[in-house]
């Protein structure tokens, strides 16, 4: 502890660096401080920061600047929160213990197969933050490009489940769904869960926040109700309403997956094996038994061809069976966005329009959600084969799905109104014709440049669909932003590209 404004010999005073290192604990120390010199710490060294019995693995960054004193150790936001610091505490910084798992990492780099024990050792260290980003990048790279066979994928998936917390439910069957992504506005979960739950089927849905997209399911749901639920709250909502829509990161489900995703995205390495392990480990961890997976296929979606979709589906089904999950995969149209809104609040407005059965609700979002809900009802045994769609449609059109959604939101902390952006800008068609193509990736990029998902109200609205006739000057996209500068930046991006919405002259 701090004594008379000083710290004990060999220790450093805690200082908050106020630097966001996104899940990676980092400690900053003067290169010429006594501890750094005595321990022989090099830049990027893996160290342990110790306070009050808590030990946090961290990456060391050496500082040669006067903003940090010789008796201080500055910590990133992640490290600060993990140690529960207030400021001024006396910290010990020491060398991290050698990690046995690194020998398995080196073995994989050289092409050796890893069994469950080896995978578990690696995933345990990854989940507890003991591997540096350099080690993580090496692991992700060594596993990409088809370098994991099916037994290794099964071992990886099981290890990712076992390292984290696993929820068990007293009811059965427990249903779940997932979309592999790459399609803006595809926010069917917020419709599927209340439809399925209103039919008496259990569906405790945990979802992710956006990583590279303009909105994740949790981001969109958060504009309508709280999503950061602990397990006790999740259980209470599910036991009372039959379903929930929560952020998975608050329950420590498959925690190594979140760490690996953080490294995969900058490397742009989203291999099939790691996608399968990521999706299925989260489903198993939340206690799901039967899972429906939506795989959109299109030239600017994540999955580009039916052949790639079939390969992915086969792996999802077989690995799912190996870890006790019944998995079904449905291939859907990924050539264009779903709904109109792209961004948390704009997607939430689409969802509410469908639930309220408004005449101007996006029909493609409604139809896709009903199809998926119908399939889930059949998988759960609630509807006979071929009758699930009709049951889902009746449940939505009767208003029961809306009542259930409101009840779920109230159980999670209360239904609220999505925010609206302060600034908008319309992008109009330069000439007449028909919509020939819509670039999902660049449209998503424009929504992000406008401020989504950081600003929940920001994003874009798409006004046209493939094959529709378009007149010169007709609105194609409306950009939404909370700041004029971001709006201008997004508009400049849209205008600098070959058309995001391609118009074929008639």
Coordinates of C-alpha atoms in Angstrom, one line a residue:
X1 CA 0.0 0.0 0.0
X2 CA 1.0 3.6 -0.3
X3 CA 2.8 5.0 2.7
X4 CA 3.4 8.7 3.3
X5 CA 3.2 9.4 -0.5
X6 CA 5.8 6.7 -1.3
X7 CA 5.8 3.1 -2.3
X8 CA 7.8 0.2 -0.9
X9 CA 11.2 -0.6 -2.5
X10 CA 10.8 -2.7 -5.7
X11 CA 7.3 -1.6 -6.2
X12 CA 5.6 1.1 -8.4
X13 CA 2.7 3.4 -7.8
X14 CA -0.4 2.7 -10.0
X15 CA -1.3 5.3 -12.5
X16 CA -4.2 5.2 -15.0
X17 CA -2.9 5.7 -18.5
X18 CA -6.4 6.2 -20.0
X19 CA -5.3 4.2 -23.1
X20 CA -7.7 1.8 -24.7
X21 CA -5.8 -1.3 -25.8
X22 CA -9.0 -3.3 -26.6
X23 CA -8.8 -6.3 -24.2
X24 CA -5.0 -6.5 -24.1
X25 CA -3.6 -5.6 -20.6
X26 CA -0.6 -3.3 -21.1
X27 CA 1.7 -1.7 -18.5
X28 CA 3.9 1.3 -19.2
X29 CA 7.2 1.8 -17.2
X30 CA 10.1 4.1 -17.5
X31 CA 13.1 2.4 -19.1
X32 CA 15.4 3.8 -16.4
X33 CA 13.2 3.1 -13.4
X34 CA 14.7 0.9 -10.7
X35 CA 12.3 -2.0 -11.3
X36 CA 12.8 -2.0 -15.1
X37 CA 16.6 -2.0 -14.6
X38 CA 16.7 -4.6 -11.9
X39 CA 14.4 -7.0 -13.7
X40 CA 16.0 -6.5 -17.1
X41 CA 12.7 -5.9 -18.7
X42 CA 12.7 -5.5 -22.5
X43 CA 10.0 -3.8 -24.6
X44 CA 7.2 -6.2 -25.3
X45 CA 8.2 -8.4 -22.4
X46 CA 5.4 -10.5 -20.9
X47 CA 5.1 -9.6 -17.2
X48 CA 2.7 -10.0 -14.3
X49 CA 1.2 -7.1 -12.5
X50 CA 0.3 -8.0 -8.9
X51 CA -2.0 -6.1 -6.5
X52 CA -3.8 -7.4 -3.4
X53 CA -3.5 -11.1 -4.4
X54 CA -4.6 -10.5 -8.0
X55 CA -2.3 -11.2 -10.9
X56 CA -2.8 -9.8 -14.4
X57 CA -0.6 -10.9 -17.3
X58 CA 0.4 -7.8 -19.3
X59 CA 2.6 -6.7 -22.1
X60 CA 5.3 -4.2 -21.1
X61 CA 5.9 -1.0 -23.0
X62 CA 9.0 1.0 -22.1
X63 CA 8.7 4.8 -21.8
X64 CA 11.4 7.4 -22.2
X65 CA 9.3 10.5 -21.5
X66 CA 8.7 12.8 -18.6
X67 CA 4.9 12.2 -18.4
X68 CA 5.6 9.0 -16.4
X69 CA 7.6 9.2 -13.1
X70 CA 10.3 6.8 -12.1
X71 CA 8.1 5.4 -9.3
X72 CA 5.0 4.9 -11.4
X73 CA 3.6 2.2 -13.6
X74 CA 0.8 3.3 -15.9
X75 CA -1.8 0.8 -16.9
X76 CA -4.1 0.5 -19.9
X77 CA -7.9 0.5 -19.3
X78 CA -8.1 -3.3 -19.5
X79 CA -5.4 -3.9 -17.0
X80 CA -6.8 -1.1 -14.7
X81 CA -10.2 -2.7 -14.7
X82 CA -8.9 -6.2 -14.1
X83 CA -7.0 -5.2 -11.1
X84 CA -9.8 -3.0 -9.7
X85 CA -7.5 0.0 -9.1
X86 CA -8.4 3.5 -7.8
X87 CA -5.0 5.1 -8.3
X88 CA -1.8 5.3 -6.2
X89 CA -1.8 1.6 -5.1
X90 CA 1.6 -0.1 -4.7
X91 CA 2.1 -2.6 -7.5
X92 CA 4.6 -5.4 -8.0
X93 CA 5.7 -6.0 -11.6
X94 CA 7.6 -9.2 -12.2
X95 CA 8.5 -11.6 -15.0
X96 CA 5.7 -13.9 -16.2
X97 CA 6.2 -17.6 -15.5
X98 CA 7.3 -19.6 -18.5
X99 CA 4.3 -21.0 -20.5
X100 CA 4.3 -24.7 -21.3
X101 CA 1.7 -24.0 -24.0
X102 CA 4.2 -22.2 -26.2
X103 CA 5.8 -25.6 -27.1
X104 CA 2.4 -26.6 -28.6
X105 CA 2.2 -23.3 -30.4
X106 CA 5.7 -23.9 -31.9
X107 CA 4.7 -27.5 -32.8
X108 CA 1.6 -26.2 -34.7
X109 CA 3.7 -23.6 -36.6
X110 CA 5.9 -26.5 -37.8
X111 CA 2.8 -28.5 -39.0
X112 CA 2.2 -31.0 -36.2
X113 CA -1.3 -32.1 -35.2
X114 CA -2.6 -31.0 -31.8
X115 CA -4.7 -33.1 -29.6
X116 CA -7.3 -31.9 -27.0
X117 CA -4.7 -31.6 -24.1
X118 CA -2.4 -29.5 -26.3
X119 CA -5.3 -27.3 -27.5
X120 CA -6.7 -26.9 -24.0
X121 CA -3.3 -25.7 -22.7
X122 CA -3.1 -23.1 -25.4
X123 CA -6.7 -22.0 -25.1
X124 CA -6.5 -21.8 -21.3
X125 CA -3.5 -19.4 -21.6
X126 CA -5.3 -17.4 -24.3
X127 CA -8.5 -17.1 -22.4
X128 CA -6.6 -15.9 -19.3
X129 CA -4.6 -13.3 -21.3
X130 CA -1.2 -15.0 -20.8
X131 CA -0.2 -15.0 -24.5
X132 CA 1.1 -11.8 -26.2
X133 CA -0.4 -10.5 -29.4
X134 CA 2.6 -11.8 -31.2
X135 CA 1.9 -15.3 -30.0
X136 CA -1.8 -15.0 -30.7
X137 CA -1.0 -13.9 -34.3
X138 CA 1.3 -16.9 -34.7
X139 CA -1.4 -19.2 -33.5
X140 CA -4.1 -17.7 -35.7
X141 CA -1.8 -17.9 -38.7
X142 CA -0.7 -21.5 -38.0
X143 CA -4.4 -22.6 -37.9
X144 CA -5.6 -20.7 -41.0
X145 CA -5.6 -21.9 -44.6
X146 CA -6.9 -25.5 -43.9
X147 CA -4.1 -26.3 -41.4
X148 CA -6.6 -27.8 -38.9
X149 CA -8.2 -31.1 -39.7
X150 CA -11.6 -32.1 -38.3
X151 CA -10.3 -33.8 -35.1
X152 CA -8.3 -30.6 -34.4
X153 CA -11.3 -28.4 -35.0
X154 CA -13.3 -30.6 -32.5
X155 CA -10.4 -30.4 -30.0
X156 CA -10.2 -26.6 -30.4
X157 CA -14.0 -26.2 -30.0
X158 CA -14.1 -28.3 -26.9
X159 CA -11.2 -26.5 -25.4
X160 CA -12.8 -23.1 -26.0
X161 CA -16.0 -24.3 -24.3
X162 CA -14.2 -25.9 -21.3
X163 CA -12.0 -22.9 -20.6
X164 CA -14.9 -20.6 -20.0
X165 CA -18.2 -20.7 -18.1
X166 CA -21.0 -23.0 -19.3
X167 CA -24.6 -22.4 -18.6
X168 CA -27.0 -25.3 -18.1
X169 CA -30.8 -25.1 -18.3
X170 CA -33.4 -27.3 -16.7
X171 CA -35.6 -27.2 -19.8
X172 CA -35.2 -28.9 -23.2
X173 CA -34.8 -28.4 -26.0
X174 CA -32.8 -25.2 -25.8
X175 CA -32.8 -23.6 -29.3
X176 CA -30.4 -21.1 -30.8
X177 CA -29.6 -19.5 -34.2
X178 CA -26.6 -17.7 -35.7
X179 CA -25.7 -15.9 -38.9
X180 CA -22.2 -16.1 -40.2
X181 CA -22.4 -12.5 -41.2
X182 CA -21.3 -10.3 -44.0
X183 CA -24.8 -9.0 -44.8
X184 CA -25.7 -5.4 -43.6
X185 CA -29.0 -5.0 -41.7
X186 CA -29.6 -8.8 -41.3
X187 CA -31.1 -8.3 -37.8
X188 CA -33.4 -11.3 -37.8
X189 CA -32.5 -12.4 -34.2
X190 CA -34.6 -9.7 -32.6
X191 CA -37.6 -11.1 -34.5
X192 CA -36.9 -14.8 -34.3
X193 CA -36.4 -14.9 -30.5
X194 CA -39.8 -13.4 -29.6
X195 CA -41.6 -15.5 -32.2
X196 CA -40.1 -18.7 -31.0
X197 CA -40.5 -17.8 -27.3
X198 CA -44.1 -16.8 -27.8
X199 CA -44.7 -20.4 -29.2
X200 CA -43.4 -21.9 -25.9
X201 CA -39.9 -22.8 -27.1
X202 CA -36.9 -21.8 -25.0
X203 CA -34.3 -19.6 -26.7
X204 CA -31.7 -17.9 -24.5
X205 CA -29.8 -15.9 -27.2
X206 CA -26.4 -14.4 -26.5
X207 CA -25.0 -12.2 -29.3
X208 CA -21.9 -10.3 -30.1
X209 CA -21.2 -6.6 -30.5
X210 CA -19.9 -5.4 -33.8
X211 CA -16.2 -6.0 -34.6
X212 CA -15.8 -4.9 -38.2
X213 CA -19.5 -4.4 -39.1
X214 CA -21.7 -1.3 -38.6
X215 CA -23.8 -3.1 -36.0
X216 CA -23.9 -6.4 -34.1
X217 CA -27.1 -7.9 -32.7
X218 CA -26.1 -6.8 -29.2
X219 CA -25.5 -3.2 -30.4
X220 CA -29.0 -3.1 -32.1
X221 CA -30.8 -4.7 -29.1
X222 CA -29.0 -2.2 -26.7
X223 CA -30.8 0.7 -28.4
X224 CA -34.1 -1.0 -27.3
X225 CA -33.1 -2.6 -23.9
X226 CA -30.1 -3.3 -21.7
X227 CA -28.0 -6.3 -22.9
X228 CA -25.2 -6.5 -20.3
X229 CA -26.8 -9.2 -18.2
X230 CA -25.2 -11.4 -15.6
X231 CA -26.2 -15.0 -15.5
X232 CA -28.7 -14.6 -12.7
X233 CA -30.6 -11.9 -14.7
X234 CA -30.4 -14.0 -17.9
X235 CA -31.9 -17.0 -16.0
X236 CA -34.7 -14.9 -14.5
X237 CA -35.7 -13.5 -17.9
X238 CA -35.5 -16.8 -19.7
X239 CA -37.5 -18.7 -16.9
X240 CA -40.2 -16.0 -17.0
X241 CA -40.3 -15.2 -20.8
X242 CA -38.7 -18.2 -22.5
X243 CA -36.0 -16.1 -24.2
X244 CA -33.5 -13.3 -23.9
X245 CA -31.3 -11.3 -26.2
X246 CA -28.1 -10.5 -24.3
X247 CA -24.5 -9.6 -24.9
X248 CA -22.4 -12.8 -24.6
X249 CA -19.3 -11.0 -23.4
X250 CA -20.9 -10.3 -20.0
X251 CA -21.1 -14.0 -19.1
X252 CA -17.6 -15.2 -19.9
X253 CA -18.8 -17.7 -22.4
X254 CA -15.9 -19.1 -24.5
X255 CA -13.6 -16.1 -23.5
X256 CA -10.7 -17.2 -25.7
X257 CA -12.9 -16.7 -28.8
X258 CA -13.2 -13.0 -28.1
X259 CA -9.4 -12.8 -27.7
X260 CA -8.8 -14.7 -31.0
X261 CA -11.3 -12.5 -32.9
X262 CA -9.4 -9.4 -31.8
X263 CA -6.3 -10.7 -33.6
X264 CA -8.0 -12.4 -36.5
X265 CA -9.7 -9.2 -37.8
X266 CA -6.6 -7.0 -38.3
X267 CA -4.9 -9.9 -40.0
X268 CA -8.0 -10.5 -42.1
X269 CA -7.7 -14.3 -41.4
X270 CA -11.2 -15.6 -40.9
X271 CA -10.6 -19.3 -41.6
X272 CA -13.3 -21.8 -41.9
X273 CA -11.9 -23.9 -39.0
X274 CA -11.8 -20.9 -36.6
X275 CA -15.2 -19.7 -37.7
X276 CA -16.7 -23.2 -36.9
X277 CA -14.9 -23.3 -33.5
X278 CA -16.0 -19.7 -32.7
X279 CA -19.7 -20.2 -33.5
X280 CA -20.1 -23.6 -32.0
X281 CA -18.2 -23.0 -28.8
X282 CA -20.4 -20.0 -28.0
X283 CA -23.5 -22.1 -28.6
X284 CA -22.4 -25.0 -26.5
X285 CA -21.3 -22.6 -23.7
X286 CA -24.7 -20.9 -23.5
X287 CA -26.3 -24.3 -23.1
X288 CA -27.9 -24.6 -26.5
X289 CA -28.9 -28.1 -27.8
X290 CA -30.2 -27.4 -31.3
X291 CA -28.8 -24.7 -33.5
X292 CA -29.9 -23.2 -36.9
X293 CA -27.2 -21.4 -38.8
X294 CA -27.9 -18.9 -41.5
X295 CA -25.2 -18.7 -44.2
X296 CA -25.8 -15.8 -46.7
X297 CA -24.1 -16.3 -50.0
X298 CA -23.3 -13.5 -52.4
X299 CA -20.5 -11.8 -54.3
X300 CA -19.9 -9.2 -51.5
X301 CA -21.0 -11.4 -48.5
X302 CA -18.6 -13.3 -46.3
X303 CA -19.4 -16.6 -48.1
X304 CA -19.1 -16.0 -51.8
X305 CA -20.3 -19.3 -53.4
X306 CA -22.7 -22.2 -52.8
X307 CA -19.7 -24.5 -52.9
X308 CA -18.0 -22.7 -50.0
X309 CA -21.4 -22.6 -48.2
X310 CA -21.7 -26.4 -48.5
X311 CA -18.2 -27.0 -47.2
X312 CA -18.8 -24.7 -44.2
X313 CA -22.2 -26.4 -43.6
X314 CA -20.7 -29.9 -43.6
X315 CA -18.0 -28.8 -41.0
X316 CA -20.6 -27.1 -38.8
X317 CA -22.8 -30.1 -38.7
X318 CA -20.1 -32.7 -38.1
X319 CA -18.2 -30.7 -35.5
X320 CA -21.5 -29.8 -33.8
X321 CA -22.4 -33.5 -33.6
X322 CA -19.0 -34.2 -32.0
X323 CA -19.6 -31.8 -29.2
X324 CA -23.3 -32.7 -28.7
X325 CA -25.1 -30.1 -30.8
X326 CA -27.7 -30.7 -33.4
X327 CA -26.9 -28.2 -36.1
X328 CA -28.9 -27.4 -39.3
X329 CA -27.7 -24.9 -41.9
X330 CA -29.7 -22.8 -44.3
X331 CA -28.2 -21.1 -47.3
X332 CA -29.8 -17.7 -47.9
X333 CA -29.6 -14.9 -50.5
X334 CA -26.6 -12.7 -49.6
X335 CA -26.6 -10.5 -52.7
X336 CA -28.0 -7.4 -51.0
X337 CA -28.7 -6.0 -47.5
X338 CA -31.7 -7.1 -45.5
X339 CA -34.1 -4.4 -44.4
X340 CA -33.3 -0.8 -44.9
X341 CA -31.4 0.4 -41.8
X342 CA -27.7 -0.2 -41.4
X343 CA -26.5 0.8 -37.9
X344 CA -27.8 -0.1 -34.4
X345 CA -30.7 2.3 -34.1
X346 CA -31.7 2.2 -37.8
X347 CA -31.8 -1.6 -37.7
X348 CA -33.8 -1.4 -34.4
X349 CA -36.4 0.8 -36.1
X350 CA -36.8 -1.8 -38.9
X351 CA -37.3 -4.5 -36.3
X352 CA -40.0 -2.6 -34.5
X353 CA -41.8 -1.8 -37.7
X354 CA -42.0 -5.5 -38.5
X355 CA -43.2 -6.4 -34.9
X356 CA -45.8 -3.7 -35.1
X357 CA -46.9 -5.1 -38.5
X358 CA -46.7 -1.6 -40.1
X359 CA -47.4 -1.4 -43.8
X360 CA -44.1 0.3 -44.5
X361 CA -42.1 -2.4 -42.6
X362 CA -39.3 -4.0 -44.7
X363 CA -40.8 -7.2 -46.1
X364 CA -37.5 -8.9 -46.8
X365 CA -36.6 -8.7 -43.1
X366 CA -40.0 -10.0 -42.1
X367 CA -39.9 -12.9 -44.6
X368 CA -36.4 -14.0 -43.7
X369 CA -37.1 -13.9 -40.0
X370 CA -40.3 -15.9 -40.4
X371 CA -38.5 -18.5 -42.5
X372 CA -35.8 -18.9 -39.8
X373 CA -38.3 -18.9 -36.9
X374 CA -40.4 -21.6 -38.8
X375 CA -37.3 -23.8 -39.2
X376 CA -36.5 -23.5 -35.5
X377 CA -40.1 -24.3 -34.5
X378 CA -39.8 -27.5 -36.6
X379 CA -36.4 -28.4 -35.1
X380 CA -37.8 -27.9 -31.6
X381 CA -40.8 -30.3 -32.4
X382 CA -43.2 -27.4 -31.8
X383 CA -44.4 -27.6 -35.4
X384 CA -44.6 -30.5 -37.8
X385 CA -42.3 -30.6 -40.8
X386 CA -43.5 -28.0 -43.4
X387 CA -45.8 -26.1 -41.0
X388 CA -43.3 -24.0 -39.0
X389 CA -43.6 -21.0 -41.3
X390 CA -47.3 -20.9 -41.0
X391 CA -47.1 -21.0 -37.1
X392 CA -44.4 -18.3 -37.1
X393 CA -46.5 -16.1 -39.4
X394 CA -49.6 -16.5 -37.2
X395 CA -47.6 -15.6 -34.1
X396 CA -46.2 -12.4 -35.7
X397 CA -49.5 -11.3 -37.3
X398 CA -51.5 -11.9 -34.1
X399 CA -49.3 -9.5 -32.1
X400 CA -48.1 -12.2 -29.8
X401 CA -44.5 -11.8 -30.9
X402 CA -44.7 -8.0 -30.2
X403 CA -46.1 -8.7 -26.7
X404 CA -43.3 -11.2 -26.0
X405 CA -40.6 -8.9 -27.3
X406 CA -41.8 -6.1 -25.0
X407 CA -41.9 -8.5 -22.1
X408 CA -38.3 -9.6 -22.8
X409 CA -37.1 -6.0 -23.0
X410 CA -38.9 -5.2 -19.7
X411 CA -37.3 -8.2 -18.1
X412 CA -33.9 -7.1 -19.2
X413 CA -34.3 -3.6 -17.8
X414 CA -37.0 -1.8 -19.8
X415 CA -37.9 -1.0 -23.4
X416 CA -36.6 2.3 -24.7
X417 CA -36.8 4.4 -27.9
X418 CA -33.9 4.2 -30.4
X419 CA -32.0 7.5 -30.9
X420 CA -32.2 9.5 -34.1
X421 CA -29.2 11.1 -35.9
X422 CA -28.9 14.8 -36.0
X423 CA -27.6 15.0 -39.6
X424 CA -28.5 13.2 -42.8
X425 CA -27.4 13.3 -46.4
X426 CA -29.1 11.7 -49.4
X427 CA -27.1 10.0 -52.2
X428 CA -29.3 10.1 -55.3
X429 CA -29.2 8.2 -58.6
X430 CA -27.2 9.9 -61.4
X431 CA -29.3 8.4 -64.1
X432 CA -32.4 6.2 -64.7
X433 CA -32.3 2.4 -65.0
X434 CA -32.6 -0.7 -62.8
X435 CA -30.7 -1.7 -59.7
X436 CA -28.1 -4.2 -61.0
X437 CA -26.0 -4.7 -57.9
X438 CA -25.5 -3.5 -54.3
X439 CA -22.0 -3.8 -52.8
X440 CA -22.6 -5.0 -49.2
X441 CA -19.0 -4.4 -48.1
X442 CA -18.7 -0.8 -49.2
X443 CA -22.2 0.0 -48.0
X444 CA -21.2 -1.3 -44.6
X445 CA -18.0 0.8 -44.8
X446 CA -20.0 3.9 -45.5
X447 CA -22.2 3.3 -42.5
X448 CA -19.2 2.9 -40.3
X449 CA -17.6 6.1 -41.6
X450 CA -20.8 7.9 -40.7
X451 CA -20.2 6.8 -37.1
X452 CA -21.8 3.4 -36.6
X453 CA -21.7 1.5 -34.3
X454 CA -19.9 3.9 -31.9
X455 CA -22.7 6.4 -32.4
X456 CA -25.8 4.1 -32.2
X457 CA -27.9 6.6 -34.2
X458 CA -25.4 6.7 -37.1
X459 CA -25.3 4.6 -40.2
X460 CA -27.1 4.4 -43.5
X461 CA -30.5 3.6 -45.0
X462 CA -30.8 1.8 -48.3
X463 CA -33.9 2.8 -50.3
X464 CA -33.8 0.4 -53.3
X465 CA -33.7 -3.4 -54.0
X466 CA -32.1 -5.4 -56.7
X467 CA -34.1 -5.2 -60.0
X468 CA -36.1 -2.2 -59.0
X469 CA -36.6 0.6 -61.5
X470 CA -34.8 3.9 -60.6
X471 CA -35.4 7.4 -61.9
X472 CA -32.6 10.0 -62.2
X473 CA -32.4 11.9 -58.9
X474 CA -34.2 9.2 -56.9
X475 CA -32.7 8.6 -53.4
X476 CA -30.5 5.5 -53.2
X477 CA -28.9 5.8 -49.8
X478 CA -29.4 8.2 -46.9
X479 CA -26.4 8.6 -44.6
X480 CA -27.1 9.3 -40.9
X481 CA -24.6 10.8 -38.5
X482 CA -24.3 12.7 -35.2
X483 CA -21.4 14.9 -36.4
X484 CA -21.2 17.0 -39.6
X485 CA -17.5 16.0 -40.0
X486 CA -18.3 12.3 -40.0
X487 CA -21.2 12.8 -42.4
X488 CA -18.9 14.6 -44.8
X489 CA -16.3 11.9 -44.5
X490 CA -18.8 9.2 -45.2
X491 CA -20.2 11.1 -48.2
X492 CA -16.7 11.7 -49.6
X493 CA -16.1 7.9 -49.4
X494 CA -19.4 7.1 -51.2
X495 CA -18.7 9.7 -53.9
X496 CA -15.1 8.4 -54.4
X497 CA -16.1 4.8 -55.1
X498 CA -17.5 3.2 -58.2
X499 CA -21.2 3.2 -57.4
X500 CA -22.2 1.2 -54.3
X501 CA -25.6 0.8 -55.9
X502 CA -25.0 0.0 -59.5
X503 CA -27.7 1.2 -61.9
X504 CA -28.0 -0.7 -65.2
X505 CA -29.4 1.6 -68.0
X506 CA -32.7 0.5 -69.5

